[in-house]
Structures are given as C-alpha cells and as structure tokens.
Short mmCIF file of C-alpha atoms in Angstrom, two decimals:
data_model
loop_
_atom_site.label_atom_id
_atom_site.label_comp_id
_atom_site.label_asym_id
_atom_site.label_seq_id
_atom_site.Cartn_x
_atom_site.Cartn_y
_atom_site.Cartn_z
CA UNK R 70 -10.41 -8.28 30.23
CA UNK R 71 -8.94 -7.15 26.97
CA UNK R 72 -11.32 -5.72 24.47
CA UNK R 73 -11.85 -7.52 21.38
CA UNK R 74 -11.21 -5.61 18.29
CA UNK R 75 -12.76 -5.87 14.72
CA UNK R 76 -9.90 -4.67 12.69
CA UNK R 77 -10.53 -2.65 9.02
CA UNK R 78 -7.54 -2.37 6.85
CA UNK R 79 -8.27 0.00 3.88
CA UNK R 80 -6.87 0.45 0.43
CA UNK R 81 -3.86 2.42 -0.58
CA UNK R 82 -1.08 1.08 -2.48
CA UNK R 83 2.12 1.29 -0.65
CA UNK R 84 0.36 3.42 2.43
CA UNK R 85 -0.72 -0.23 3.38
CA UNK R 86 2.43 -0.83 5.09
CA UNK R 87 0.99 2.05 7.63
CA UNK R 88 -1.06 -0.96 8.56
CA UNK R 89 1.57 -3.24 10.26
CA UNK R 90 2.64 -0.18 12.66
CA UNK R 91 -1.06 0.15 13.68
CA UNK R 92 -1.77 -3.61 14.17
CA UNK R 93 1.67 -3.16 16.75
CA UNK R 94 0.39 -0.34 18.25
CA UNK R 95 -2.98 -1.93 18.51
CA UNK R 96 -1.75 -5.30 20.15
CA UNK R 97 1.08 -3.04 22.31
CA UNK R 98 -1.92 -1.35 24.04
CA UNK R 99 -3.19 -5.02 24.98
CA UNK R 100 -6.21 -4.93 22.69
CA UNK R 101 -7.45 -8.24 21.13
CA UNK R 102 -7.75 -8.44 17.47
CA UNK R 103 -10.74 -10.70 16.57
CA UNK R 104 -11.14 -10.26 13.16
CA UNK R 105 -10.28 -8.64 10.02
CA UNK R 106 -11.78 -7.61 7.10
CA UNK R 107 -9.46 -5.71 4.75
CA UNK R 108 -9.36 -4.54 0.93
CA UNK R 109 -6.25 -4.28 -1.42
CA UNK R 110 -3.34 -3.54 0.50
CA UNK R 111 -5.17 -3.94 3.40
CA UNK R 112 -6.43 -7.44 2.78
CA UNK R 113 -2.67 -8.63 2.21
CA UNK R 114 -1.95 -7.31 5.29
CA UNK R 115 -4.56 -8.70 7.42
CA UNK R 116 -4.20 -12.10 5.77
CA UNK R 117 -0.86 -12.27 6.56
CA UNK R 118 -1.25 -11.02 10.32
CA UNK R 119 -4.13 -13.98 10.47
CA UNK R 120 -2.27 -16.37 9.33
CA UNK R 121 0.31 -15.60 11.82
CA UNK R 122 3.10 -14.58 9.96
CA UNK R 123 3.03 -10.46 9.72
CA UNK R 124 6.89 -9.99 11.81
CA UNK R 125 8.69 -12.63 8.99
CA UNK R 126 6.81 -9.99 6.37
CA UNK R 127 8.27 -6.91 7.96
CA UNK R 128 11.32 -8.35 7.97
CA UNK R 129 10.98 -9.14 3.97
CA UNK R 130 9.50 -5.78 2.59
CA UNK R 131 12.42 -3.79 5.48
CA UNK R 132 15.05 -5.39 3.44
CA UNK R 133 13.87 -4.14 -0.05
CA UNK R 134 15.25 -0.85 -1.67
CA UNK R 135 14.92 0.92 -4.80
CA UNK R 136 16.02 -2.28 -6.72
CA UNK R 137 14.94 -4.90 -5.07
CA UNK R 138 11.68 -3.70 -5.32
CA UNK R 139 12.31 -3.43 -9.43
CA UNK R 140 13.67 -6.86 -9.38
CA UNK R 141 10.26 -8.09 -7.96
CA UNK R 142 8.82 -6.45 -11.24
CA UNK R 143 7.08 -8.90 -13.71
CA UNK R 144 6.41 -6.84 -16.52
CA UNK R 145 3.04 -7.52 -18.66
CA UNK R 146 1.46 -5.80 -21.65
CA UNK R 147 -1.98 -7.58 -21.33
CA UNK R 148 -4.00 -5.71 -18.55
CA UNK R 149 -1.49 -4.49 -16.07
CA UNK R 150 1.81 -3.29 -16.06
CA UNK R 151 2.78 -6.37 -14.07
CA UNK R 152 1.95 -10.19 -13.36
CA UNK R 153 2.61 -9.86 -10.06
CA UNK R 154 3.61 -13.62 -9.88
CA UNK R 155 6.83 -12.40 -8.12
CA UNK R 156 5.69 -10.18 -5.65
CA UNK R 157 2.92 -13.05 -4.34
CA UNK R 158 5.14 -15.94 -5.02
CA UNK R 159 7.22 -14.46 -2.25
CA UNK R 160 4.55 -14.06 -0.11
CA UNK R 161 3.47 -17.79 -0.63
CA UNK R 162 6.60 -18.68 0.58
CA UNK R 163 6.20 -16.45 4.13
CA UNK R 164 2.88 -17.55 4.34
CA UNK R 165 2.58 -20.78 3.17
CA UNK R 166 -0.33 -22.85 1.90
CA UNK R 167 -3.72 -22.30 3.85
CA UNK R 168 -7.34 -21.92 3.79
CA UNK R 169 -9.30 -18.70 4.95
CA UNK R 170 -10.98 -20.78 7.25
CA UNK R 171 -8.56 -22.00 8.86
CA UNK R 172 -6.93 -18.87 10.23
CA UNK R 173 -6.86 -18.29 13.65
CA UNK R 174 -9.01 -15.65 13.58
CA UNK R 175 -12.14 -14.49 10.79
CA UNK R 176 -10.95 -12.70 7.70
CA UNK R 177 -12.10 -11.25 5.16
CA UNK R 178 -10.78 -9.80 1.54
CA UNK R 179 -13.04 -7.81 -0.60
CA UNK R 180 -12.43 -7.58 -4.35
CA UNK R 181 -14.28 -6.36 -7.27
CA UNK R 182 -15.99 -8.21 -10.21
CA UNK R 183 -15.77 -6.47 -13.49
CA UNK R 184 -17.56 -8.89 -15.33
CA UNK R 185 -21.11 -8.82 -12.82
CA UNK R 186 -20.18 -5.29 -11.63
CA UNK R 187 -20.10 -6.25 -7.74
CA UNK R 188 -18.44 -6.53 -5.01
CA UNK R 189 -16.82 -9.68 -3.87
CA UNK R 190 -15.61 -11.09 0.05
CA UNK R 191 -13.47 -13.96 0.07
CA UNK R 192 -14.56 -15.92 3.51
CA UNK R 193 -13.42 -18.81 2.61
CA UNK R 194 -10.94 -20.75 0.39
CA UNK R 195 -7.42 -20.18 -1.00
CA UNK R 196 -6.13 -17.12 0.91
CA UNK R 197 -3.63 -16.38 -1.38
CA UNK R 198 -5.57 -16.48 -4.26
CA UNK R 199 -7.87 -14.09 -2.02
CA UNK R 200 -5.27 -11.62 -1.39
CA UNK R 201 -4.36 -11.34 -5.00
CA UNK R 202 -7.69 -10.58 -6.47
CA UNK R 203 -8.23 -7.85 -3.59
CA UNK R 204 -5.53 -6.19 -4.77
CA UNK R 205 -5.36 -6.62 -8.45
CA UNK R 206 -4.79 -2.87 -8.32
CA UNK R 207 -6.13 -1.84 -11.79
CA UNK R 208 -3.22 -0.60 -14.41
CA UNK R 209 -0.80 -2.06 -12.20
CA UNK R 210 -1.54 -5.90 -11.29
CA UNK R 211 -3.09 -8.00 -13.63
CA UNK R 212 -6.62 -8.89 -12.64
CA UNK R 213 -7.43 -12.29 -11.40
CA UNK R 214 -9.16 -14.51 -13.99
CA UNK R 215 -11.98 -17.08 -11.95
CA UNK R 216 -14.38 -18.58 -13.71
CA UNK R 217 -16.87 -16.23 -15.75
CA UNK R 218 -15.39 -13.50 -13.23
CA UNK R 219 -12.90 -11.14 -13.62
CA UNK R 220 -11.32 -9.73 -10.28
CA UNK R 221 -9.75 -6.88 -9.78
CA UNK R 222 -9.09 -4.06 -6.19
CA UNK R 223 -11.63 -4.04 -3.55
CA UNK R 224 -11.16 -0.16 -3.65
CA UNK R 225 -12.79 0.32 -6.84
CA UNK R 226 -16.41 -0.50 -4.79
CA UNK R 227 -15.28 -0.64 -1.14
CA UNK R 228 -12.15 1.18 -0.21
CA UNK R 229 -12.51 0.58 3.44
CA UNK R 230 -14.96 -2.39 4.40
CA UNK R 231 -16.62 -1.64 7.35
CA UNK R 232 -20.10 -3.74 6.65
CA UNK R 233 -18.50 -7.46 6.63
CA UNK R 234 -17.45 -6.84 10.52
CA UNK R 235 -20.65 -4.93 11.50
CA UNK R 236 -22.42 -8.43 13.09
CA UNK R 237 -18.80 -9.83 14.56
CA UNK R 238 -19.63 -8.95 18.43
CA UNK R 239 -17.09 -7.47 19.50
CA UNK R 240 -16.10 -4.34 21.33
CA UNK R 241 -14.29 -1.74 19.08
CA UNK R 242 -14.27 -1.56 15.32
CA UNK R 243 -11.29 0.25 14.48
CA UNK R 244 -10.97 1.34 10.89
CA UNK R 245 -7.63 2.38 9.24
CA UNK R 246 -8.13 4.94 6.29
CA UNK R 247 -5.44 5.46 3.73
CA UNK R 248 -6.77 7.98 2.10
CA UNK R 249 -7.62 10.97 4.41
CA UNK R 250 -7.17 14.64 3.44
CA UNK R 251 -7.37 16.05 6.75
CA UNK R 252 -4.26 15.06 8.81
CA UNK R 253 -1.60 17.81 7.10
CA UNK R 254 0.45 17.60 10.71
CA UNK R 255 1.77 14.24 10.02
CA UNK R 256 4.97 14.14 7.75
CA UNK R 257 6.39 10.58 6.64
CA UNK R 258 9.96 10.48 9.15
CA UNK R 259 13.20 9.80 7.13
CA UNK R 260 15.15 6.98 8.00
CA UNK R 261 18.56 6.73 6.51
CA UNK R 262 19.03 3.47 4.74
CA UNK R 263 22.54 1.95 4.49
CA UNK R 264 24.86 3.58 2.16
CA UNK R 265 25.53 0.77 -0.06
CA UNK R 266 21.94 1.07 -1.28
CA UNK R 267 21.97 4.45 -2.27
CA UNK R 268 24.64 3.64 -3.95
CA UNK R 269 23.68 1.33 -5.84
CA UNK R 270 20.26 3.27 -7.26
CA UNK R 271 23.04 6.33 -7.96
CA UNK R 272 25.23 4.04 -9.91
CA UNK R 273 21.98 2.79 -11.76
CA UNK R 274 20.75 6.25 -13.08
CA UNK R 275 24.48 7.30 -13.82
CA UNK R 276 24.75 4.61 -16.42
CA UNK R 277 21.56 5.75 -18.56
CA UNK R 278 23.96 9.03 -19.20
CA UNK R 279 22.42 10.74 -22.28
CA UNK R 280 19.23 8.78 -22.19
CA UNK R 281 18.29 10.07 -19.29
CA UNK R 282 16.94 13.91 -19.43
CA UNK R 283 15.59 14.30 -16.11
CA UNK R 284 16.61 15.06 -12.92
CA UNK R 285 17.21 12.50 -10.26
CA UNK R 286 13.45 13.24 -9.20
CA UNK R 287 11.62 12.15 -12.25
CA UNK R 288 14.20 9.14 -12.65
CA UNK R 289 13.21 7.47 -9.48
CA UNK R 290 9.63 8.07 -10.48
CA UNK R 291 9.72 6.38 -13.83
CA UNK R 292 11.88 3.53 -12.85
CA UNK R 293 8.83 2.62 -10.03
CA UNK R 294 5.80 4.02 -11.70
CA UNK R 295 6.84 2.43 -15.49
CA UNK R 296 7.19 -0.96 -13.95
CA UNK R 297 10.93 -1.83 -15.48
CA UNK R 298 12.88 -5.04 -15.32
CA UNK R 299 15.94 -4.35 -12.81
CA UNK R 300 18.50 -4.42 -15.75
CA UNK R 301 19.56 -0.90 -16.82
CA UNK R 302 19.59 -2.02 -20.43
CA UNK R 303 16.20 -2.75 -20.25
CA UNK R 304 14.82 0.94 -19.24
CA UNK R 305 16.85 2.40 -21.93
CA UNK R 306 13.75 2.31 -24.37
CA UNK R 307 11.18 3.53 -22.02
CA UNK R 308 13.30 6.36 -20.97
CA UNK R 309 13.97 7.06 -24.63
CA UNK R 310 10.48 7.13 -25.47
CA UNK R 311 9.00 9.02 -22.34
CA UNK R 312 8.44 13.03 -22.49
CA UNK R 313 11.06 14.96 -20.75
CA UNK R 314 9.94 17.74 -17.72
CA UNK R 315 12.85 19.74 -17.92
CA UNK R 316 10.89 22.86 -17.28
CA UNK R 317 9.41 21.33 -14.35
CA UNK R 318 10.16 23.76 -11.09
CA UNK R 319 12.52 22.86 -8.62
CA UNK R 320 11.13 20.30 -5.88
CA UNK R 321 11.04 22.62 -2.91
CA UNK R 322 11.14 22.03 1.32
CA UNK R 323 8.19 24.55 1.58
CA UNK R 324 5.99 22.15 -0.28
CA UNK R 325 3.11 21.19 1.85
CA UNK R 326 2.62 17.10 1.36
CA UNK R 327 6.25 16.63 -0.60
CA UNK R 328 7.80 13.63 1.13
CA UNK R 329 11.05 12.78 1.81
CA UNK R 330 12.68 10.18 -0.11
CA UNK R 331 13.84 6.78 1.37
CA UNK R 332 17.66 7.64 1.53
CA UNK R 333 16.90 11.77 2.86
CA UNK R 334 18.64 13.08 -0.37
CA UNK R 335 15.46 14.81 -2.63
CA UNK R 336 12.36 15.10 -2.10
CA UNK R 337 9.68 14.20 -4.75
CA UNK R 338 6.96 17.41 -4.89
CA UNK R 339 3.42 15.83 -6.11
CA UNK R 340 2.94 18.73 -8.79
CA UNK R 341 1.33 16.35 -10.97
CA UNK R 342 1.12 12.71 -12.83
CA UNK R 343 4.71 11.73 -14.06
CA UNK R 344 3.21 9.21 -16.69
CA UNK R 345 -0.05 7.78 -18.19
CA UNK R 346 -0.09 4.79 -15.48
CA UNK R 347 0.43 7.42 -12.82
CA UNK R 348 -2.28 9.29 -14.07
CA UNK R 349 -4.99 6.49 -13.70
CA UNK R 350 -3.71 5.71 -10.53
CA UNK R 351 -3.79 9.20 -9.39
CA UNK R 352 -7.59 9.35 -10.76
CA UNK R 353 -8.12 5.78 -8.97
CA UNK R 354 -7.00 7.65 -5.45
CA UNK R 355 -9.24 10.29 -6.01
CA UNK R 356 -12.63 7.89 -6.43
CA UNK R 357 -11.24 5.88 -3.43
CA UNK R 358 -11.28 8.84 -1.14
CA UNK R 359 -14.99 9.93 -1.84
CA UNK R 360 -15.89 6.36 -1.84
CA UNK R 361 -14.31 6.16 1.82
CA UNK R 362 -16.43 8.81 3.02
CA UNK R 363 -19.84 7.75 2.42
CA UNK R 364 -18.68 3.84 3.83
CA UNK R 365 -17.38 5.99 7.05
CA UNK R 366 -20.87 7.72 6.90
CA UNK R 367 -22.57 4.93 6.57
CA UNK R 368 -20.90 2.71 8.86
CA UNK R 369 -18.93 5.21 11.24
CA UNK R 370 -16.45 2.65 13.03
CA UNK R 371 -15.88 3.45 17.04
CA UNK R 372 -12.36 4.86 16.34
CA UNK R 373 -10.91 5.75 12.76
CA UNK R 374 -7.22 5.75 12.39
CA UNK R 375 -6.66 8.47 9.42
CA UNK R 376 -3.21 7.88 7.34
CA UNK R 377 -2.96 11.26 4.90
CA UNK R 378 -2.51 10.13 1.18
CA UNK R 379 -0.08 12.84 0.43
CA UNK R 380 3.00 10.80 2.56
CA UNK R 381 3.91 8.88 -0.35
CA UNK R 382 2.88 8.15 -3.94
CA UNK R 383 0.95 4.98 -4.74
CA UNK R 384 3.80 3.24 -6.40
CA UNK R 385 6.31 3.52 -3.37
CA UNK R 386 6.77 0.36 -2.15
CA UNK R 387 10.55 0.82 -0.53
CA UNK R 388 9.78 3.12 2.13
CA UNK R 389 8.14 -0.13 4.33
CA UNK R 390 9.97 1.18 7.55
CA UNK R 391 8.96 5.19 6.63
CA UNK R 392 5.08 3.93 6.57
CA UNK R 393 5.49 1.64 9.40
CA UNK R 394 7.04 4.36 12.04
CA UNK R 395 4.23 7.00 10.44
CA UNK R 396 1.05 4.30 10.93
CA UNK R 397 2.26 3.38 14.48
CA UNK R 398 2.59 7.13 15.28
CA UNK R 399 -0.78 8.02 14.24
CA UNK R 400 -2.35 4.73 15.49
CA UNK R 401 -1.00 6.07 19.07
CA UNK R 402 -2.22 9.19 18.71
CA UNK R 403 -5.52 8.29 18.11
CA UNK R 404 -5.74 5.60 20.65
CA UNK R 405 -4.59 8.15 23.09
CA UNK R 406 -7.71 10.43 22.06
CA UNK R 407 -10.31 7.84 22.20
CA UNK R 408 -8.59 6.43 25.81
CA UNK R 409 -8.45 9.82 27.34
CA UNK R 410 -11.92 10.56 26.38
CA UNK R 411 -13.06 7.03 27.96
CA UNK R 412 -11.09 8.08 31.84
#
C-alpha cells in the first residue's frame, strides 16, 4: 500500500520552483500525496499541483527567460514594486476558476494579516485569491486588500507550515525548506538555454550603452531586482539614477554559494544587496530562516527536504528548470536516507 504523504511547501521566492522537482520525485517513488499545506511560493505551488494542473505550469515558467520574465512585470509605486496582476492572471488561465474545497485533495495557504498581526490559512474559498495573498511577498507584490485585512507572505509568521497538517492522518509529513544553511554540497546545475535567448538579453544591455556603468553582473541584477517594464527605454531612468559598483571585485569561481547564471556565461557572487528592494528582501530571508527553525523544532516533520538559500537570489525567477533538476536531486537524496534507514 502506498504511504500517504502530508506535503509542506515552504517559502522562498524563486527557490519555490525546487518544489515541483520534489513533488516528481515524491510521486516517482510511488508515495501518495494527501494533502498540502504550503506558504508563499510554496502555496502557489501546491495549489496548482491540487488542482491538477502542476506539468501545464512547468511547461509555462520552462519557457520564460530573462525577458519574458520582465514582460510579466507590472510595475507599482503604491506598496510593492509590482501588481502582480500579470504574473497570476497567467496562472488563472492554467488553473482555471475553482474553490479550495473542491480540490482533489486538502490544501492549505497561509498568509499574514498586517492589520490584526496574525496569521491566516485559506481552507476554503477562491484559490487564486488564496495563492496571491500567501505570497504577497512584501516590497515586491502588492499586498492583498480583504475586508478590514491587509494580506501579505505567509513567511513573515510561518515560513514553513507544519501545524495545519499535524491532525491529517497520514503516514509521512515531509517538509521542504527553502531556506537551509547547512547543505553547501549542493550547487544549482547549469543548463544551457537556447542561443536565441541569450541573445536577446545581450542585445538588451548593449543598447543602454553609456547609461549603463556596470558590468554585465549588476545589469542582470537590476533589470530583475528593480522590477522594469520589458522596453529598454523604460530602464533608462532607473539605471541613470541607481549608484554605480564599479569598484566591486571581480565575481570569482572560488566563491562558495555564487551560482551560475541561466545561460553558463557569469556568475553572480552574493557579496552583498545590489539595491534598496534587494536589501529588504535580503533582511526578509534572514527572519524566514530563524523563523523556520523553531517551526522545525516545534513540529519536526518525519523527513525534511533542505534546499540551501545561497543557489539563487530571491528575485530569480528564469532559472525554473536550474531549481527544478536541484529540488528533485536533493528530494532523492533524502528519500534515499530516510528509505535506507527504514530496510
């Protein structure tokens, strides 16, 4: 009989697509997933697996490069650098219109309410409108207005939500933290993306010319982390008006934690917040990792799948198929552990 797994999908930013390879490696293995209760990332995620439409999302967010991802880009100046009616308008159309309750299997999103300074699971109702308050990722997405309440991330109270699948009955909880410290073997793999799209980011920063005082590094950085509309002419005034690194050393191999980029051509060292919305977001990780720790102590799930936060920045959401391979990897090597300890 297969066991039946209660699946917990923690916060991350783009590390949330680690999430799809371990639900594959998860099912490959035979194991049943029962329920779900995820947070940010991790909610959108699981929604979309339970509503039975997580391959036609892999397909999507595998198709999306440098710009596609900036052409998803709403930008906002009123709590967030974007609406993110773009991003979740697309998945609308993947996942259609449907109630939490009527998923095939339980579900649930966890968000955070600013205004009665708690925490929030979604159980029932609009999923999408569930999805988008868990991960209203603060100084990013705009929080979701509902009533008196104002939503915002899950990980600002619960980065991984163990508790809301503690009384589900089944076999194995299996929890999937983006945010460990300890896993310094694991290096995100480089897969070489079609030439046309490297292209196509090349020709981008070649047309700023002058405006542009940075190397290719800090280029790619500001054009995800600042939030910019897809048209060149439109970054020309953030460019002009951010502070230039020029003294900033040389990104090196021998960095411990410095990914690869998507296309295998630099390598982007983390010496350090690139701009004021990296900064929060950098300062947002940090609380989300202690906060992890005490839920794990609290609650310690029967197996924890540990993605390192160092494999990408928060803002990289083109390297889907990068943080797919690296989540199924680690997701096997883990399952191996707790199998081999159970012969």
């Amino acid at each position: 009989m297969k066991k039946r797994v209660a699946l917990v999908l923690g916060s991350g930013g783009a590390r949330g697509y680690a999430h799809i390879g371990v639900i594959e490696e998860i099912e490959r293995r035979g194991y049943d997933i029962a329920c779900i209760a995820g947070c940010s990332m991790g909610s959108v995620v699981g929604g979309i697996y339970a509503a039975g439409k997580l391959k036609e999302y892999r397909q999507w967010i595998e198709s999306l490069d440098y710009l596609d991802v900036l052409r998803l880009v709403d930008v906002s100046f009123r709590l967030g650098a974007i609406r993110g009616e773009k991003v979740f308008g697309q998945i609308r159309k993947i996942v259609g219109e449907i109630n939490i309750e009527d998923l095939r299997i339980p579900y649930t999103a966890v968000a955070t309410d600013l205004t009665n300074q708690q925490e929030i699971w979604f159980q029932e109702g609009c999923l999408h409108q569930a999805m988008r308050a868990s991960a209203a990722i603060p100084s990013l997405f705009t929080p979701v207005i509902q009533g008196n309440r104002t939503l915002v991330d899950g990980g600002l109270l619960n980065p991984l939500p163990i508790v809301p699948v503690v009384s589900s009955h089944c076999d194995l909880i299996i929890a999937v933290n983006l945010n460990a410290t300890n896993q310094k073997h694991y290096q995100l793999p480089v897969i070489q993306r079609p030439a046309a799209f490297k292209n196509r980011f090349d020709n981008l920063v070649n047309s700023l010319g002058s405006h542009l005082p940075f190397r290719r590094k800090q280029a790619e950085q500001l054009l995800i982390l600042e939030a910019l509309h897809s048209e060149a002419a439109e970054i020309n005034p953030w460019i002009e008006s951010a502070e230039p690194e020029a003294q900033q050393p040389a990104a090196s191999p021998e960095n411990e934690g410095a990914p690869s980029s998507a296309t295998g051509s630099f390598i982007i060292d983390n010496v350090g917040p690139a701009s004021l919305l990296d900064l929060i977001n950098q300062s947002f990780e940090v609380m989300q990792t202690s906060l992890a720790q005490y839920k794990i102590a609290g609650y310690p799930p029967d197996i924890l799948i540990n993605v390192p936060k160092r494999v990408c920045r928060f803002f990289e959401f083109y390297k889907a198929p990068e943080l797919i391979a690296l989540g199924r990897e680690i997701a096997s090597d883990t399952l191996d552990r707790y199998e081999h300890e159970r012969d």
